[in-house]
Short mmCIF file of C-alpha atoms (C1' of nucleotides) in Angstrom, two decimals:
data_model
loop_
_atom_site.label_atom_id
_atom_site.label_comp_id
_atom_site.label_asym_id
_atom_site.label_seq_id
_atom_site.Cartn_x
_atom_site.Cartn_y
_atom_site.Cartn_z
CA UNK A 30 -15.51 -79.84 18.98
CA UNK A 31 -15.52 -76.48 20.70
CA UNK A 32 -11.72 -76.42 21.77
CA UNK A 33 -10.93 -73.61 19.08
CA UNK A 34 -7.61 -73.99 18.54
CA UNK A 35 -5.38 -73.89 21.37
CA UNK A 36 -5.67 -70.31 23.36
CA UNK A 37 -3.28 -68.09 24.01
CA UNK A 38 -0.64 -69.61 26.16
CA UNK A 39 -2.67 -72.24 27.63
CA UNK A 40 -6.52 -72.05 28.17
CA UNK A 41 -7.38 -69.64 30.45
CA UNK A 42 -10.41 -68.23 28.91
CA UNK A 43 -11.81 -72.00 28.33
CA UNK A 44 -11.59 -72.40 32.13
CA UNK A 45 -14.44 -69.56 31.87
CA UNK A 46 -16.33 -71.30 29.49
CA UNK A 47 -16.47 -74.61 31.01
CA UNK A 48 -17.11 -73.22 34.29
CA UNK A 49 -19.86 -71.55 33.10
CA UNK A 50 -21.20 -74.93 31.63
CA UNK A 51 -20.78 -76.84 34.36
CA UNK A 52 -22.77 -74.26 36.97
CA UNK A 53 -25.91 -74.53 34.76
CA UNK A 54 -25.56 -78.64 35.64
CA UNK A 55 -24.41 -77.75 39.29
CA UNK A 56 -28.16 -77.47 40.86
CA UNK A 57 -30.11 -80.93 42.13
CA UNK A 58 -33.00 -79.71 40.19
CA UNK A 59 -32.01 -78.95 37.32
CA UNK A 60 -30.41 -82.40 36.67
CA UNK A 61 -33.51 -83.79 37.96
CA UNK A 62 -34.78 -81.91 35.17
CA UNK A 63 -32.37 -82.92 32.72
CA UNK A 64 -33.19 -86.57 33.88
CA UNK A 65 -37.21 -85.90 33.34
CA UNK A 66 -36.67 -84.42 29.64
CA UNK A 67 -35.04 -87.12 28.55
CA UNK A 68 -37.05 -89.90 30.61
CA UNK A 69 -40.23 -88.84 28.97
CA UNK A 70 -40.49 -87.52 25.35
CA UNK A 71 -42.41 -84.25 25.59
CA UNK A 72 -42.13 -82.13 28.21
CA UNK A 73 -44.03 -79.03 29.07
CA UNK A 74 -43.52 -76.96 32.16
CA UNK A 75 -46.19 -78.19 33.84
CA UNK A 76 -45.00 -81.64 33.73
CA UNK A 77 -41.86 -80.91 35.28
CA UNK A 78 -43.84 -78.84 38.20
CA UNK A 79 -45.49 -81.75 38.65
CA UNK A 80 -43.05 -83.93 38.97
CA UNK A 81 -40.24 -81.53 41.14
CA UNK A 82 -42.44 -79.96 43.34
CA UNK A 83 -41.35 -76.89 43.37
CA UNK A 84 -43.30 -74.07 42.19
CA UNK A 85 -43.80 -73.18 38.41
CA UNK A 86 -42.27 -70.28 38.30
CA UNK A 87 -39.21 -71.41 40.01
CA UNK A 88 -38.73 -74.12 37.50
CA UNK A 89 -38.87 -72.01 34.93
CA UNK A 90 -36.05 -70.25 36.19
CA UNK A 91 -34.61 -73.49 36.06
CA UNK A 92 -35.76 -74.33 32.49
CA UNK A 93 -34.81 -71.10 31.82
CA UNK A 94 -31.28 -71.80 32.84
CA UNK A 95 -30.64 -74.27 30.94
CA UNK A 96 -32.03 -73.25 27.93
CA UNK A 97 -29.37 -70.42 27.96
CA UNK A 98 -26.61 -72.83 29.11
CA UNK A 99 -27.76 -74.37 25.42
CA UNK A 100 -28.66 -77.74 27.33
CA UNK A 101 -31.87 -77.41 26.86
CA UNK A 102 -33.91 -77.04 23.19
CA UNK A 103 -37.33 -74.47 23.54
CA UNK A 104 -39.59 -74.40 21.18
CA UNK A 105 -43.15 -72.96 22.08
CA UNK A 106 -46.05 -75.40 21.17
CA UNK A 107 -49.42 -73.49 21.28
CA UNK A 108 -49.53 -72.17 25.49
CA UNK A 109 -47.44 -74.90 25.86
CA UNK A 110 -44.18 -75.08 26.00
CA UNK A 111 -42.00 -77.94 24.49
CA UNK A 112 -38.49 -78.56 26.08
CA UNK A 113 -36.28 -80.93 24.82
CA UNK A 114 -33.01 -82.21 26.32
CA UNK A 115 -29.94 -81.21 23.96
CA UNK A 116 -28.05 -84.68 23.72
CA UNK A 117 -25.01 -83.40 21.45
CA UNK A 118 -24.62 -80.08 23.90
CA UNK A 119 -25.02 -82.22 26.78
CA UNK A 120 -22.24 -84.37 25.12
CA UNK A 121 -20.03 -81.70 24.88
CA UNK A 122 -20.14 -80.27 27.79
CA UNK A 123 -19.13 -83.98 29.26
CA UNK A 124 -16.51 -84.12 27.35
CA UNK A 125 -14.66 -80.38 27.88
CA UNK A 126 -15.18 -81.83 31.62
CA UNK A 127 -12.76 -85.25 30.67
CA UNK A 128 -10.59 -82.84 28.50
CA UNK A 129 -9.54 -81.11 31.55
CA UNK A 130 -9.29 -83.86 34.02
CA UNK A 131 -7.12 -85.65 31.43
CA UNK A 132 -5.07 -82.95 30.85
CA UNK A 133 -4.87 -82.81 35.09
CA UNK A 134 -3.97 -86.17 35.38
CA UNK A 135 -1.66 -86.51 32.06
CA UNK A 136 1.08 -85.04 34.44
CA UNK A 137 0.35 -87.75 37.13
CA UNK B 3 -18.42 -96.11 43.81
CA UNK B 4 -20.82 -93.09 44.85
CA UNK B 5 -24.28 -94.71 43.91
CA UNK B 6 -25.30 -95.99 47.23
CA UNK B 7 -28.10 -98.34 46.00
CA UNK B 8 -31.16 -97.40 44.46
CA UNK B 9 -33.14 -94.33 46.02
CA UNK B 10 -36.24 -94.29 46.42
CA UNK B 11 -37.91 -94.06 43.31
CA UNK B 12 -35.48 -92.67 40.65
CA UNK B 13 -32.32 -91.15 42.15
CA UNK B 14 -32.99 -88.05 43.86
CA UNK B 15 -29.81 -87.95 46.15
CA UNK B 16 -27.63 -88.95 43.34
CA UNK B 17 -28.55 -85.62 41.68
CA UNK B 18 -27.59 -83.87 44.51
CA UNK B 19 -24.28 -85.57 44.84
CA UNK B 20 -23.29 -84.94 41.27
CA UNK B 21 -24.27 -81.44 41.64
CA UNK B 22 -22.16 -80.76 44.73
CA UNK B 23 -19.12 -81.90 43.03
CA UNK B 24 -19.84 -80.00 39.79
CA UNK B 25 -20.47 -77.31 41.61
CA UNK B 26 -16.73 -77.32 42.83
CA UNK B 27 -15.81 -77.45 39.43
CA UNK B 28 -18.12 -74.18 38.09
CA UNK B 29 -15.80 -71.58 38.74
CA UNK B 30 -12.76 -70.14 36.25
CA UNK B 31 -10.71 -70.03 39.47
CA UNK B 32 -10.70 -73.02 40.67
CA UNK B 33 -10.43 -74.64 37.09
CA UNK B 34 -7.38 -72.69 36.59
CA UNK B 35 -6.35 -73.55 39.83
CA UNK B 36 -6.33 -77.30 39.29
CA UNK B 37 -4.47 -76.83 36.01
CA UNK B 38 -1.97 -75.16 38.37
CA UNK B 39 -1.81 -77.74 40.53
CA UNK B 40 -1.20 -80.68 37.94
CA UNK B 41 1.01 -78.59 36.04
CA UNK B 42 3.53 -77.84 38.73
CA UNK B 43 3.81 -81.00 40.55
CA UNK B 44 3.98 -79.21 44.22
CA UNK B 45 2.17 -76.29 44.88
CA UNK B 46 1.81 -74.32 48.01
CA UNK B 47 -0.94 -71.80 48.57
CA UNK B 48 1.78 -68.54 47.78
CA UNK B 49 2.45 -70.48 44.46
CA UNK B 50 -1.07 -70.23 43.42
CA UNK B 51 -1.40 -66.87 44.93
CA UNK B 52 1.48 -65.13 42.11
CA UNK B 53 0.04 -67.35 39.46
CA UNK B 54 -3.48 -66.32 40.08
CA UNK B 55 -4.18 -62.85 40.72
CA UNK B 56 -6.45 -62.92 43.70
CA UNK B 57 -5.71 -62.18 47.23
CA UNK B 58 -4.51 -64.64 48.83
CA UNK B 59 -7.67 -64.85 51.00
CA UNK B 60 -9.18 -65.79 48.30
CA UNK B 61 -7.21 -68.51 46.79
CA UNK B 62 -7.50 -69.91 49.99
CA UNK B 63 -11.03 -70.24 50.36
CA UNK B 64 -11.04 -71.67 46.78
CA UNK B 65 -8.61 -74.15 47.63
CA UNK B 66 -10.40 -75.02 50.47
CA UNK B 67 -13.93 -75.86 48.32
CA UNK B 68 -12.02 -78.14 46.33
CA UNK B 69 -10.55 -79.43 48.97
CA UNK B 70 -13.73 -79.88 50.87
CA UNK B 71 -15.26 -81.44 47.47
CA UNK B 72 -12.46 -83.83 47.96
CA UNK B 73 -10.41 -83.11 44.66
CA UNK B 74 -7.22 -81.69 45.85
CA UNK B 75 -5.26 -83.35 48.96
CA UNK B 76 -4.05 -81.16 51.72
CA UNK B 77 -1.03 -81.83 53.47
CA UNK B 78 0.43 -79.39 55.54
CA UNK B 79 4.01 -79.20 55.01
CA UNK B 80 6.12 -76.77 57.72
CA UNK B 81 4.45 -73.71 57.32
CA UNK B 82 3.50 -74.03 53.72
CA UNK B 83 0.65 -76.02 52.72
CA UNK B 84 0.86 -78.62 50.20
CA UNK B 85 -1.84 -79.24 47.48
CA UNK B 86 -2.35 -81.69 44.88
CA UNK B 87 -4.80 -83.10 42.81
CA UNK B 88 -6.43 -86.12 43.34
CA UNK B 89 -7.12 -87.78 39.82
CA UNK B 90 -8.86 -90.06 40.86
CA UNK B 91 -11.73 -87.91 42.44
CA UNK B 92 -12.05 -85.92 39.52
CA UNK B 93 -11.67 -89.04 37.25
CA UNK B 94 -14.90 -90.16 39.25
CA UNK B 95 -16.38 -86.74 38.71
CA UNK B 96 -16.26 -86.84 35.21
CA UNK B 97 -17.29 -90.55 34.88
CA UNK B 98 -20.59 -89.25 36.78
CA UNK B 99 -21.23 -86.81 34.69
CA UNK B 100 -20.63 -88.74 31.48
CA UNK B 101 -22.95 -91.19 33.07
CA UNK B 102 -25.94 -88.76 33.28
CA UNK B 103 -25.43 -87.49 29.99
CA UNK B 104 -25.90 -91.42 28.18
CA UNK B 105 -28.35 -92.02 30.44
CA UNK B 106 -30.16 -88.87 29.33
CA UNK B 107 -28.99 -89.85 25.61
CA UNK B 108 -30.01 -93.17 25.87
CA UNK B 109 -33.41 -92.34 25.28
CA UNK B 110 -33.22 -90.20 22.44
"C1'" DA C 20 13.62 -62.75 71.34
"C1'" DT C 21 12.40 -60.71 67.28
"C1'" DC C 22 11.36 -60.33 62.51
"C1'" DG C 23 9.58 -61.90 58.18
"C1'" DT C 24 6.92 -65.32 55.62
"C1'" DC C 25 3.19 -68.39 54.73
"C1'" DT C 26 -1.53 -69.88 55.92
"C1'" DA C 27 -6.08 -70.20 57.51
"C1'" DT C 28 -9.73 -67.87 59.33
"C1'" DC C 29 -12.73 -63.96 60.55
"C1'" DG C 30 -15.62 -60.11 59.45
"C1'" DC C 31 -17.47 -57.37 56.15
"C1'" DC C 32 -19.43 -56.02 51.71
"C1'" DG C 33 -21.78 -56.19 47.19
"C1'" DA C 34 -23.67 -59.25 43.90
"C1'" DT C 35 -25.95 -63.23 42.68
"C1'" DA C 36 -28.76 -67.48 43.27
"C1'" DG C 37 -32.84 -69.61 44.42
"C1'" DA C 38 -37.21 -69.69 46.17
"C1'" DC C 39 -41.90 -67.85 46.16
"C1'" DG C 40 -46.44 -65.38 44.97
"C1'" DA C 41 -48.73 -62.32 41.91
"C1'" DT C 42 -49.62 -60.85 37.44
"C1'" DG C 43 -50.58 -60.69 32.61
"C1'" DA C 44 -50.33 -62.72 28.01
"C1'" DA C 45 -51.68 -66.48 25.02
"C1'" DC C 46 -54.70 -69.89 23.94
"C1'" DA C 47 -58.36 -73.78 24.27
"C1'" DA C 48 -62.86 -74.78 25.61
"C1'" DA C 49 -67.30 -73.53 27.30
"C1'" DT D 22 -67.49 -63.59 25.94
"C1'" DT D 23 -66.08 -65.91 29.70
"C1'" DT D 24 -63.54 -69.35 32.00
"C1'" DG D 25 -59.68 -72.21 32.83
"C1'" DT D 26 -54.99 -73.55 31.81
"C1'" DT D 27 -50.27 -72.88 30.83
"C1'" DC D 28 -46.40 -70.19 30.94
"C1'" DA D 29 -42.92 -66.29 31.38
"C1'" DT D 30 -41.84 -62.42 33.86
"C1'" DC D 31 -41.67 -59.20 37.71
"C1'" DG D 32 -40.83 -57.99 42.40
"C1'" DT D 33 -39.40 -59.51 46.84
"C1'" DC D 34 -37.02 -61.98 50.30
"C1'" DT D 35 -33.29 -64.75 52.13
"C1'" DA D 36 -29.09 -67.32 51.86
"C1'" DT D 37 -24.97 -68.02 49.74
"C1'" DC D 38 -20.97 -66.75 46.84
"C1'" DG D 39 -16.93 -64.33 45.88
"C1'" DG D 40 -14.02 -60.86 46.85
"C1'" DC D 41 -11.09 -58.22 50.06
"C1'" DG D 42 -8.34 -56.61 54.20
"C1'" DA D 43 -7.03 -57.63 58.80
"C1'" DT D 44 -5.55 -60.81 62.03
"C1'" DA D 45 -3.50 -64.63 64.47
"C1'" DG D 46 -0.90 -68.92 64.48
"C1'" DA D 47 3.08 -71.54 63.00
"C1'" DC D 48 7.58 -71.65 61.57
"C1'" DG D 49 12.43 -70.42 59.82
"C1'" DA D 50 16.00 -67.18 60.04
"C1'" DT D 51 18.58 -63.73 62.22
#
DNA sequence: ATCGTCTATCGCCGATAGACGATGAACAAA
DNA sequence: TTTGTTCATCGTCTATCGGCGATAGACGAT
């Protein structure tokens, strides 16, 4: 898991962490991207600026993003570029998100 | 539920949806300010304010994102405002999220 | 009526996000 | 070598975010 242990007093510098998580998912695009990686197998840049229409180097900003969010596996392949969805980061990053809407709502 | 049918092809709105909400959700603030807000069962602006830090400008404007997102109720109360967290919206939130991440894990 | 408190909103700002085109590096193919 | 393709990065522009102080409205208390 990536709770640590419990912080401090409660978890105020989780509520960084997450947040900082959940603003690499907060862009249209990018989830479109997410959606793409995992819909087909391989996926280079180009196949993503063909299928977004936007321009390349915009999503590779994108990519880019999400790669350092740890969402997103690189791996350069020749002048191409291999990106990979991360499924067990993605996981995670769901499930810090029902951590803290359970612990919200345990106090219904 | 928020899936309105099918879009067009794939689901290109949906992605936009989802990221609007998450996008609520992607700062420390606000995510400490919900934990506020379930912890303490009411919870008027000035509450948040000495609990928080920030001007109270500012907690207002955050306040009013989520409430505008629609995961805290407002309910003006005499002068004082009242805020509380809707669990269900954020339940919902979450559920969409965990939904794109099996659906981008299904494939894997 | 006046004062103090609590809010929401306005205006302003610095910083960042998000988009683009241009460019250069890396590499395959000719 | 030259050409074409793919990609990351740089610089630029614009819009938005996130913060603050100031202000005005609503209300309770005096």
């Amino acid at each position: 898991m990536n709770t640590p242990l419990i912080e401090k007093t409660c978890g105020f510098a989780d509520s960084q962490s997450v947040a900082a998580k959940l603003a690499a998912l907060s862009h249209p695009a990018r989830i479109e991207i997410l959606r793409h990686l995992s819909a087909s197998r391989s996926c280079c840049c180009r196949e993503v600026v063909d299928h977004l229409d936007l321009a390349q180097s915009t999503v590779s900003q994108h990519l880019k993003i999400l790669v350092d969010a740890g969402l997103v596996r690189y791996e350069p392949d020749r002048q191409r570029s291999r990106y990979q969805v991360d499924s067990d980061a993605l996981a995670d990053v769901s499930a810090s998100l029902a951590e803290l809407v359970t612990s919200c709502c345990s106090g219904r």
